[in-house]
Amino acid sequence: MRKLIAGGLVAATALVGASGALAQQKDEDFVKYRQGAFQTIAWHFGPLAGMAKGDIDFDAELAQRNAERLAQLASMPWEGFEGGPHDAGDGHTHAKEAIWEEMDKFEGGAEKFQQEVDKLAEVAQQGELGPLRQQVGAVGDTCKKCHDNFKED
Amino acid sequence: MRKLIAGGLVAATALVGASGALAQQKDEDFVKYRQGAFQTIAWHFGPLAGMAKGDIDFDAELAQRNAERLAQLASMPWEGFEGGPHDAGDGHTHAKEAIWEEMDKFEGGAEKFQQEVDKLAEVAQQGELGPLRQQVGAVGDTCKKCHDNFKED
């Protein structure tokens, strides 16, 4: 059994980089993580925005699943900023300096986003396009507000 | 109110690309999404592997939070493969052709991963390093198995 565990741990370690990297995350890891988390959020928001705009057919089941996932994902990206590096060491980032200069405002925006996607997940359970459309708009507004303030184009 | 909604939808659309892109996801979007989802998984697994290996101090609360998030994330990456492109059009991918050649096996591996992270989330609630360490090993094994079969180095 011990050998099995050890094997799994060797595998686990290989997956997340060399042993030292586990204890000390590299700047690059922070940037990759927060970009990956936003990418995952955008993927799930896309079809909801498409349904709200009428670009794709309303699919109540997909809307509910994606809204639920968004409510789970909404809390995730921020730890890639707080206490993290401003860029990956090579200047590669879309994050504005304003994030660290106005962390309270940034965190407030993250909280507002969480509130609106939580409401989206509730609304999506109704299975009706009208209320969903309205709440997708409310979520989109929180995204845009933060991007305007804190994200480079 | 209508104006507010419309504004939000314009914002929503801008966030996920041009209007047409909502209805039809580009090859690049699939690749970015699945890589982003795995990045998000790796971020949360890292500290658990670190604790299991003894590289970082055991933190029961963080372990529980990350394991819970992993259980949520584990179902997400796969839709970036099924029905999706093999690469981003420029050959950029770590995905082996075997994924599409052996989709049943690939999906079986994804299911096994979900089962093991679900168990990890349960085990993490005990707040003890011993059982956590063992289950981190079991999760790591499912990661490694799939990577060996389906992921280019």
mmCIF file of C-alpha atoms in Angstrom:
data_model
loop_
_atom_site.group_PDB
_atom_site.id
_atom_site.type_symbol
_atom_site.label_atom_id
_atom_site.label_comp_id
_atom_site.label_asym_id
_atom_site.label_seq_id
_atom_site.Cartn_x
_atom_site.Cartn_y
_atom_site.Cartn_z
ATOM 1 C CA MET A 1 0.000 0.000 0.000
ATOM 2 C CA ARG A 2 2.771 2.390 0.930
ATOM 3 C CA LYS A 3 4.363 1.830 -2.454
ATOM 4 C CA LEU A 4 1.068 2.630 -4.187
ATOM 5 C CA ILE A 5 0.723 5.859 -2.254
ATOM 6 C CA ALA A 6 4.313 6.799 -2.953
ATOM 7 C CA GLY A 7 3.756 6.148 -6.656
ATOM 8 C CA GLY A 8 0.711 8.365 -6.675
ATOM 9 C CA LEU A 9 2.584 11.107 -4.915
ATOM 10 C CA VAL A 10 5.445 10.936 -7.372
ATOM 11 C CA ALA A 11 2.823 11.266 -10.105
ATOM 12 C CA ALA A 12 1.136 14.108 -8.231
ATOM 13 C CA THR A 13 4.426 15.924 -7.894
ATOM 14 C CA ALA A 14 5.314 15.480 -11.543
ATOM 15 C CA LEU A 15 1.966 16.998 -12.484
ATOM 16 C CA VAL A 16 2.490 20.223 -10.669
ATOM 17 C CA GLY A 17 6.197 20.631 -11.324
ATOM 18 C CA ALA A 18 9.353 19.851 -9.407
ATOM 19 C CA SER A 19 9.184 19.353 -5.665
ATOM 20 C CA GLY A 20 10.442 22.838 -4.835
ATOM 21 C CA ALA A 21 7.824 24.429 -7.035
ATOM 22 C CA LEU A 22 5.089 23.031 -4.833
ATOM 23 C CA ALA A 23 6.179 25.001 -1.846
ATOM 24 C CA GLN A 24 6.940 28.141 -3.803
ATOM 25 C CA GLN A 25 4.744 28.980 -6.736
ATOM 26 C CA LYS A 26 6.440 30.797 -9.567
ATOM 27 C CA ASP A 27 5.221 34.168 -10.841
ATOM 28 C CA GLU A 28 4.288 32.467 -14.087
ATOM 29 C CA ASP A 29 2.019 30.041 -12.221
ATOM 30 C CA PHE A 30 -0.031 32.882 -10.769
ATOM 31 C CA VAL A 31 -0.546 34.500 -14.164
ATOM 32 C CA LYS A 32 -1.358 31.202 -15.867
ATOM 33 C CA TYR A 33 -3.782 30.347 -13.106
ATOM 34 C CA ARG A 34 -5.755 33.560 -13.083
ATOM 35 C CA GLN A 35 -5.897 33.633 -16.884
ATOM 36 C CA GLY A 36 -6.993 29.986 -16.896
ATOM 37 C CA ALA A 37 -9.710 30.664 -14.322
ATOM 38 C CA PHE A 38 -11.050 33.606 -16.352
ATOM 39 C CA GLN A 39 -10.886 31.501 -19.509
ATOM 40 C CA THR A 40 -13.012 28.866 -17.775
ATOM 41 C CA ILE A 41 -15.479 31.524 -16.661
ATOM 42 C CA ALA A 42 -15.692 33.038 -20.166
ATOM 43 C CA TRP A 43 -16.362 29.605 -21.676
ATOM 44 C CA HIS A 44 -19.391 29.116 -19.440
ATOM 45 C CA PHE A 45 -20.669 32.658 -19.764
ATOM 46 C CA GLY A 46 -20.453 32.649 -23.581
ATOM 47 C CA PRO A 47 -23.515 30.493 -24.308
ATOM 48 C CA LEU A 48 -25.545 32.395 -21.692
ATOM 49 C CA ALA A 49 -24.704 35.692 -23.373
ATOM 50 C CA GLY A 50 -25.485 34.082 -26.742
ATOM 51 C CA MET A 51 -28.917 32.948 -25.525
ATOM 52 C CA ALA A 52 -29.630 36.338 -23.994
ATOM 53 C CA LYS A 53 -28.737 38.085 -27.245
ATOM 54 C CA GLY A 54 -30.736 35.617 -29.333
ATOM 55 C CA ASP A 55 -27.643 34.453 -31.200
ATOM 56 C CA ILE A 56 -28.167 30.873 -30.103
ATOM 57 C CA ASP A 57 -31.311 28.979 -29.132
ATOM 58 C CA PHE A 58 -32.377 29.054 -25.514
ATOM 59 C CA ASP A 59 -31.391 25.813 -23.802
ATOM 60 C CA ALA A 60 -32.732 25.802 -20.251
ATOM 61 C CA GLU A 61 -30.654 22.822 -19.159
ATOM 62 C CA LEU A 62 -27.369 24.209 -20.463
ATOM 63 C CA ALA A 63 -28.196 27.626 -19.014
ATOM 64 C CA GLN A 64 -28.785 26.098 -15.603
ATOM 65 C CA ARG A 65 -25.624 23.998 -15.700
ATOM 66 C CA ASN A 66 -23.425 26.870 -16.852
ATOM 67 C CA ALA A 67 -24.888 29.331 -14.353
ATOM 68 C CA GLU A 68 -24.283 26.835 -11.544
ATOM 69 C CA ARG A 69 -20.690 26.365 -12.654
ATOM 70 C CA LEU A 70 -20.207 30.133 -12.848
ATOM 71 C CA ALA A 71 -21.380 30.444 -9.245
ATOM 72 C CA GLN A 72 -18.693 27.880 -8.311
ATOM 73 C CA LEU A 73 -15.973 29.509 -10.422
ATOM 74 C CA ALA A 74 -16.643 33.120 -9.412
ATOM 75 C CA SER A 75 -14.659 32.869 -6.173
ATOM 76 C CA MET A 76 -11.578 31.381 -7.783
ATOM 77 C CA PRO A 77 -9.523 33.853 -9.859
ATOM 78 C CA TRP A 78 -8.804 36.427 -7.158
ATOM 79 C CA GLU A 79 -6.158 34.522 -5.211
ATOM 80 C CA GLY A 80 -4.048 34.740 -8.371
ATOM 81 C CA PHE A 81 -3.816 38.496 -7.745
ATOM 82 C CA GLU A 82 -3.860 38.999 -3.958
ATOM 83 C CA GLY A 83 -0.353 38.443 -2.709
ATOM 84 C CA GLY A 84 0.618 37.398 -6.210
ATOM 85 C CA PRO A 85 2.991 38.974 -8.713
ATOM 86 C CA HIS A 86 1.838 41.748 -11.046
ATOM 87 C CA ASP A 87 3.130 39.904 -14.105
ATOM 88 C CA ALA A 88 4.914 36.695 -15.031
ATOM 89 C CA GLY A 89 8.344 38.292 -14.806
ATOM 90 C CA ASP A 90 8.380 38.977 -18.534
ATOM 91 C CA GLY A 91 5.793 41.746 -18.360
ATOM 92 C CA HIS A 92 3.165 39.381 -19.752
ATOM 93 C CA THR A 93 -0.158 40.282 -18.159
ATOM 94 C CA HIS A 94 -3.418 42.063 -18.868
ATOM 95 C CA ALA A 95 -3.633 43.136 -15.246
ATOM 96 C CA LYS A 96 -3.468 46.873 -14.627
ATOM 97 C CA GLU A 97 -1.410 48.216 -11.719
ATOM 98 C CA ALA A 98 -4.694 49.622 -10.393
ATOM 99 C CA ILE A 99 -5.522 46.159 -9.042
ATOM 100 C CA TRP A 100 -2.822 46.393 -6.387
ATOM 101 C CA GLU A 101 -3.216 50.149 -5.914
ATOM 102 C CA GLU A 102 -6.957 49.801 -5.254
ATOM 103 C CA MET A 103 -7.247 46.263 -3.901
ATOM 104 C CA ASP A 104 -10.353 47.099 -1.842
ATOM 105 C CA LYS A 105 -12.179 48.305 -4.931
ATOM 106 C CA PHE A 106 -10.981 45.263 -6.892
ATOM 107 C CA GLU A 107 -12.192 42.902 -4.180
ATOM 108 C CA GLY A 108 -15.481 44.786 -4.005
ATOM 109 C CA GLY A 109 -15.943 44.192 -7.721
ATOM 110 C CA ALA A 110 -15.181 40.493 -7.283
ATOM 111 C CA GLU A 111 -17.791 40.300 -4.531
ATOM 112 C CA LYS A 112 -20.405 42.033 -6.671
ATOM 113 C CA PHE A 113 -19.647 39.568 -9.491
ATOM 114 C CA GLN A 114 -20.157 36.650 -7.088
ATOM 115 C CA GLN A 115 -23.510 38.093 -5.937
ATOM 116 C CA GLU A 116 -24.751 38.520 -9.492
ATOM 117 C CA VAL A 117 -23.725 35.025 -10.655
ATOM 118 C CA ASP A 118 -25.269 33.518 -7.521
ATOM 119 C CA LYS A 119 -28.485 35.267 -8.556
ATOM 120 C CA LEU A 120 -27.960 34.036 -12.126
ATOM 121 C CA ALA A 121 -27.776 30.445 -10.888
ATOM 122 C CA GLU A 122 -31.054 30.968 -9.019
ATOM 123 C CA VAL A 123 -32.764 32.620 -11.966
ATOM 124 C CA ALA A 124 -31.571 29.921 -14.387
ATOM 125 C CA GLN A 125 -33.498 27.343 -12.357
ATOM 126 C CA GLN A 126 -36.759 28.980 -13.459
ATOM 127 C CA GLY A 127 -36.077 27.765 -16.987
ATOM 128 C CA GLU A 128 -37.335 30.969 -18.626
ATOM 129 C CA LEU A 129 -35.459 33.167 -21.055
ATOM 130 C CA GLY A 130 -36.883 36.538 -19.911
ATOM 131 C CA PRO A 131 -35.490 36.648 -16.363
ATOM 132 C CA LEU A 132 -32.299 34.893 -17.470
ATOM 133 C CA ARG A 133 -31.737 37.534 -20.127
ATOM 134 C CA GLN A 134 -32.072 40.291 -17.558
ATOM 135 C CA GLN A 135 -29.668 38.651 -15.096
ATOM 136 C CA VAL A 136 -27.099 37.872 -17.798
ATOM 137 C CA GLY A 137 -27.116 41.616 -18.437
ATOM 138 C CA ALA A 138 -26.526 42.327 -14.749
ATOM 139 C CA VAL A 139 -23.594 39.886 -14.666
ATOM 140 C CA GLY A 140 -22.178 41.361 -17.875
ATOM 141 C CA ASP A 141 -22.233 44.793 -16.259
ATOM 142 C CA THR A 142 -20.121 43.615 -13.325
ATOM 143 C CA CYS A 143 -17.624 42.019 -15.730
ATOM 144 C CA LYS A 144 -17.382 45.164 -17.820
ATOM 145 C CA LYS A 145 -16.981 47.490 -14.842
ATOM 146 C CA CYS A 146 -14.000 45.559 -13.522
ATOM 147 C CA HIS A 147 -12.437 45.101 -16.954
ATOM 148 C CA ASP A 148 -12.698 48.847 -17.610
ATOM 149 C CA ASN A 149 -10.944 49.604 -14.343
ATOM 150 C CA PHE A 150 -8.500 46.762 -14.028
ATOM 151 C CA LYS A 151 -7.831 45.016 -17.335
ATOM 152 C CA GLU A 152 -5.677 46.150 -20.249
ATOM 153 C CA ASP A 153 -7.293 45.621 -23.634
ATOM 154 C CA MET B 1 -34.648 49.090 -17.229
ATOM 155 C CA ARG B 2 -34.525 47.926 -20.825
ATOM 156 C CA LYS B 3 -31.586 50.238 -21.454
ATOM 157 C CA LEU B 4 -29.767 48.791 -18.468
ATOM 158 C CA ILE B 5 -30.311 45.261 -19.723
ATOM 159 C CA ALA B 6 -29.237 46.174 -23.233
ATOM 160 C CA GLY B 7 -26.086 47.793 -21.837
ATOM 161 C CA GLY B 8 -25.260 44.685 -19.881
ATOM 162 C CA LEU B 9 -25.738 42.510 -22.922
ATOM 163 C CA VAL B 10 -23.467 44.677 -25.012
ATOM 164 C CA ALA B 11 -20.904 44.299 -22.245
ATOM 165 C CA ALA B 12 -21.531 40.561 -22.079
ATOM 166 C CA THR B 13 -21.010 40.240 -25.803
ATOM 167 C CA ALA B 14 -17.813 42.263 -25.771
ATOM 168 C CA LEU B 15 -16.438 39.974 -23.080
ATOM 169 C CA VAL B 16 -16.786 36.812 -25.059
ATOM 170 C CA GLY B 17 -15.910 38.207 -28.466
ATOM 171 C CA ALA B 18 -17.899 39.482 -31.412
ATOM 172 C CA SER B 19 -21.545 38.523 -31.708
ATOM 173 C CA GLY B 20 -20.936 35.793 -34.274
ATOM 174 C CA ALA B 21 -18.322 34.156 -32.096
ATOM 175 C CA LEU B 22 -20.957 33.434 -29.469
ATOM 176 C CA ALA B 23 -22.876 31.116 -31.712
ATOM 177 C CA GLN B 24 -19.821 29.478 -33.207
ATOM 178 C CA GLN B 25 -16.842 28.904 -30.978
ATOM 179 C CA LYS B 26 -13.488 29.076 -32.669
ATOM 180 C CA ASP B 27 -10.991 26.197 -32.536
ATOM 181 C CA GLU B 28 -8.720 28.416 -30.481
ATOM 182 C CA ASP B 29 -11.461 28.883 -27.867
ATOM 183 C CA PHE B 30 -11.706 25.148 -27.274
ATOM 184 C CA VAL B 31 -7.959 24.790 -26.752
ATOM 185 C CA LYS B 32 -7.747 27.860 -24.512
ATOM 186 C CA TYR B 33 -10.689 26.613 -22.507
ATOM 187 C CA ARG B 34 -9.470 23.105 -21.845
ATOM 188 C CA GLN B 35 -5.961 24.342 -21.038
ATOM 189 C CA GLY B 36 -7.452 26.982 -18.729
ATOM 190 C CA ALA B 37 -9.608 24.399 -16.967
ATOM 191 C CA PHE B 38 -6.607 22.103 -16.407
ATOM 192 C CA GLN B 39 -4.561 25.079 -15.213
ATOM 193 C CA THR B 40 -7.269 25.826 -12.649
ATOM 194 C CA ILE B 41 -7.287 22.191 -11.555
ATOM 195 C CA ALA B 42 -3.483 22.090 -11.243
ATOM 196 C CA TRP B 43 -3.499 25.258 -9.123
ATOM 197 C CA HIS B 44 -5.825 23.662 -6.597
ATOM 198 C CA PHE B 45 -4.140 20.274 -6.622
ATOM 199 C CA GLY B 46 -0.654 21.736 -6.117
ATOM 200 C CA PRO B 47 -0.937 22.583 -2.414
ATOM 201 C CA LEU B 48 -2.633 19.226 -1.710
ATOM 202 C CA ALA B 49 0.255 17.380 -3.346
ATOM 203 C CA GLY B 50 2.663 19.637 -1.432
ATOM 204 C CA MET B 51 1.004 18.772 1.888
ATOM 205 C CA ALA B 52 0.926 15.078 1.040
ATOM 206 C CA LYS B 53 4.628 15.111 0.214
ATOM 207 C CA GLY B 54 5.488 17.150 3.313
ATOM 208 C CA ASP B 55 6.840 20.027 1.244
ATOM 209 C CA ILE B 56 4.388 22.455 2.782
ATOM 210 C CA ASP B 57 2.651 22.456 6.159
ATOM 211 C CA PHE B 58 -0.666 20.664 6.446
ATOM 212 C CA ASP B 59 -3.501 23.191 6.381
ATOM 213 C CA ALA B 60 -6.798 21.386 6.964
ATOM 214 C CA GLU B 61 -8.945 24.348 5.910
ATOM 215 C CA LEU B 62 -7.090 24.963 2.651
ATOM 216 C CA ALA B 63 -7.071 21.238 1.916
ATOM 217 C CA GLN B 64 -10.828 21.066 2.369
ATOM 218 C CA ARG B 65 -11.490 24.140 0.236
ATOM 219 C CA ASN B 66 -9.214 23.003 -2.588
ATOM 220 C CA ALA B 67 -10.553 19.448 -2.583
ATOM 221 C CA GLU B 68 -14.106 20.795 -2.765
ATOM 222 C CA ARG B 69 -13.177 23.027 -5.688
ATOM 223 C CA LEU B 70 -11.473 20.104 -7.433
ATOM 224 C CA ALA B 71 -14.676 18.089 -7.142
ATOM 225 C CA GLN B 72 -16.480 20.986 -8.861
ATOM 226 C CA LEU B 73 -13.817 21.469 -11.532
ATOM 227 C CA ALA B 74 -13.321 17.797 -12.400
ATOM 228 C CA SER B 75 -16.323 17.641 -14.727
ATOM 229 C CA MET B 76 -15.364 20.716 -16.740
ATOM 230 C CA PRO B 77 -12.394 20.190 -19.102
ATOM 231 C CA TRP B 78 -13.827 17.347 -21.169
ATOM 232 C CA GLU B 79 -16.294 19.320 -23.278
ATOM 233 C CA GLY B 80 -13.263 21.110 -24.712
ATOM 234 C CA PHE B 81 -12.322 17.798 -26.376
ATOM 235 C CA GLU B 82 -15.585 16.009 -27.227
ATOM 236 C CA GLY B 83 -16.849 17.451 -30.463
ATOM 237 C CA GLY B 84 -14.026 19.960 -30.337
ATOM 238 C CA PRO B 85 -11.036 20.493 -32.606
ATOM 239 C CA HIS B 86 -7.820 18.522 -32.101
ATOM 240 C CA ASP B 87 -5.736 21.697 -32.065
ATOM 241 C CA ALA B 88 -6.132 25.455 -32.371
ATOM 242 C CA GLY B 89 -5.602 25.394 -36.139
ATOM 243 C CA ASP B 90 -1.911 26.162 -35.728
ATOM 244 C CA GLY B 91 -1.031 22.726 -34.376
ATOM 245 C CA HIS B 92 -0.786 24.174 -30.866
ATOM 246 C CA THR B 93 -1.965 21.512 -28.438
ATOM 247 C CA HIS B 94 -0.691 18.952 -25.953
ATOM 248 C CA ALA B 95 -3.571 16.658 -26.812
ATOM 249 C CA LYS B 96 -2.623 13.349 -28.401
ATOM 250 C CA GLU B 97 -4.704 12.010 -31.302
ATOM 251 C CA ALA B 98 -5.441 9.021 -29.056
ATOM 252 C CA ILE B 99 -8.100 11.128 -27.303
ATOM 253 C CA TRP B 100 -10.353 11.070 -30.358
ATOM 254 C CA GLU B 101 -9.287 7.587 -31.417
ATOM 255 C CA GLU B 102 -10.130 6.143 -28.001
ATOM 256 C CA MET B 103 -12.807 8.512 -26.722
ATOM 257 C CA ASP B 104 -14.439 5.825 -24.560
ATOM 258 C CA LYS B 105 -11.184 5.178 -22.735
ATOM 259 C CA PHE B 106 -10.579 8.923 -22.393
ATOM 260 C CA GLU B 107 -14.043 9.463 -20.943
ATOM 261 C CA GLY B 108 -13.548 6.492 -18.628
ATOM 262 C CA GLY B 109 -10.394 8.133 -17.308
ATOM 263 C CA ALA B 110 -12.266 11.396 -16.767
ATOM 264 C CA GLU B 111 -14.941 9.543 -14.821
ATOM 265 C CA LYS B 112 -12.353 7.801 -12.644
ATOM 266 C CA PHE B 113 -10.739 11.183 -11.942
ATOM 267 C CA GLN B 114 -14.122 12.575 -10.867
ATOM 268 C CA GLN B 115 -14.688 9.615 -8.537
ATOM 269 C CA GLU B 116 -11.300 10.028 -6.895
ATOM 270 C CA VAL B 117 -11.613 13.801 -6.380
ATOM 271 C CA ASP B 118 -15.128 13.325 -4.993
ATOM 272 C CA LYS B 119 -13.584 10.939 -2.487
ATOM 273 C CA LEU B 120 -10.785 13.456 -1.852
ATOM 274 C CA ALA B 121 -13.365 16.121 -0.986
ATOM 275 C CA GLU B 122 -14.963 13.700 1.493
ATOM 276 C CA VAL B 123 -11.646 12.670 3.016
ATOM 277 C CA ALA B 124 -10.491 16.290 3.336
ATOM 278 C CA GLN B 125 -13.440 16.978 5.646
ATOM 279 C CA GLN B 126 -11.866 14.685 8.242
ATOM 280 C CA GLY B 127 -9.109 17.241 8.705
ATOM 281 C CA GLU B 128 -6.360 14.622 9.018
ATOM 282 C CA LEU B 129 -3.209 14.378 6.974
ATOM 283 C CA GLY B 130 -2.939 10.566 6.869
ATOM 284 C CA PRO B 131 -6.102 9.759 4.882
ATOM 285 C CA LEU B 132 -5.688 12.909 2.799
ATOM 286 C CA ARG B 133 -2.173 11.856 1.840
ATOM 287 C CA GLN B 134 -3.424 8.478 0.679
ATOM 288 C CA GLN B 135 -6.269 9.937 -1.389
ATOM 289 C CA VAL B 136 -4.032 12.594 -2.973
ATOM 290 C CA GLY B 137 -1.939 9.665 -4.168
ATOM 291 C CA ALA B 138 -5.020 7.990 -5.656
ATOM 292 C CA VAL B 139 -5.984 11.192 -7.494
ATOM 293 C CA GLY B 140 -2.422 11.660 -8.720
ATOM 294 C CA ASP B 141 -2.516 8.167 -10.177
ATOM 295 C CA THR B 142 -5.618 8.955 -12.251
ATOM 296 C CA CYS B 143 -3.973 12.155 -13.513
ATOM 297 C CA LYS B 144 -0.792 10.339 -14.462
ATOM 298 C CA LYS B 145 -2.574 7.476 -16.204
ATOM 299 C CA CYS B 146 -4.475 9.841 -18.504
ATOM 300 C CA HIS B 147 -1.478 12.064 -19.130
ATOM 301 C CA ASP B 148 0.616 9.043 -20.097
ATOM 302 C CA ASN B 149 -2.010 7.947 -22.587
ATOM 303 C CA PHE B 150 -3.375 11.212 -23.871
ATOM 304 C CA LYS B 151 -1.025 14.128 -23.244
ATOM 305 C CA GLU B 152 2.154 15.081 -25.085
ATOM 306 C CA ASP B 153 5.000 16.096 -22.790
#
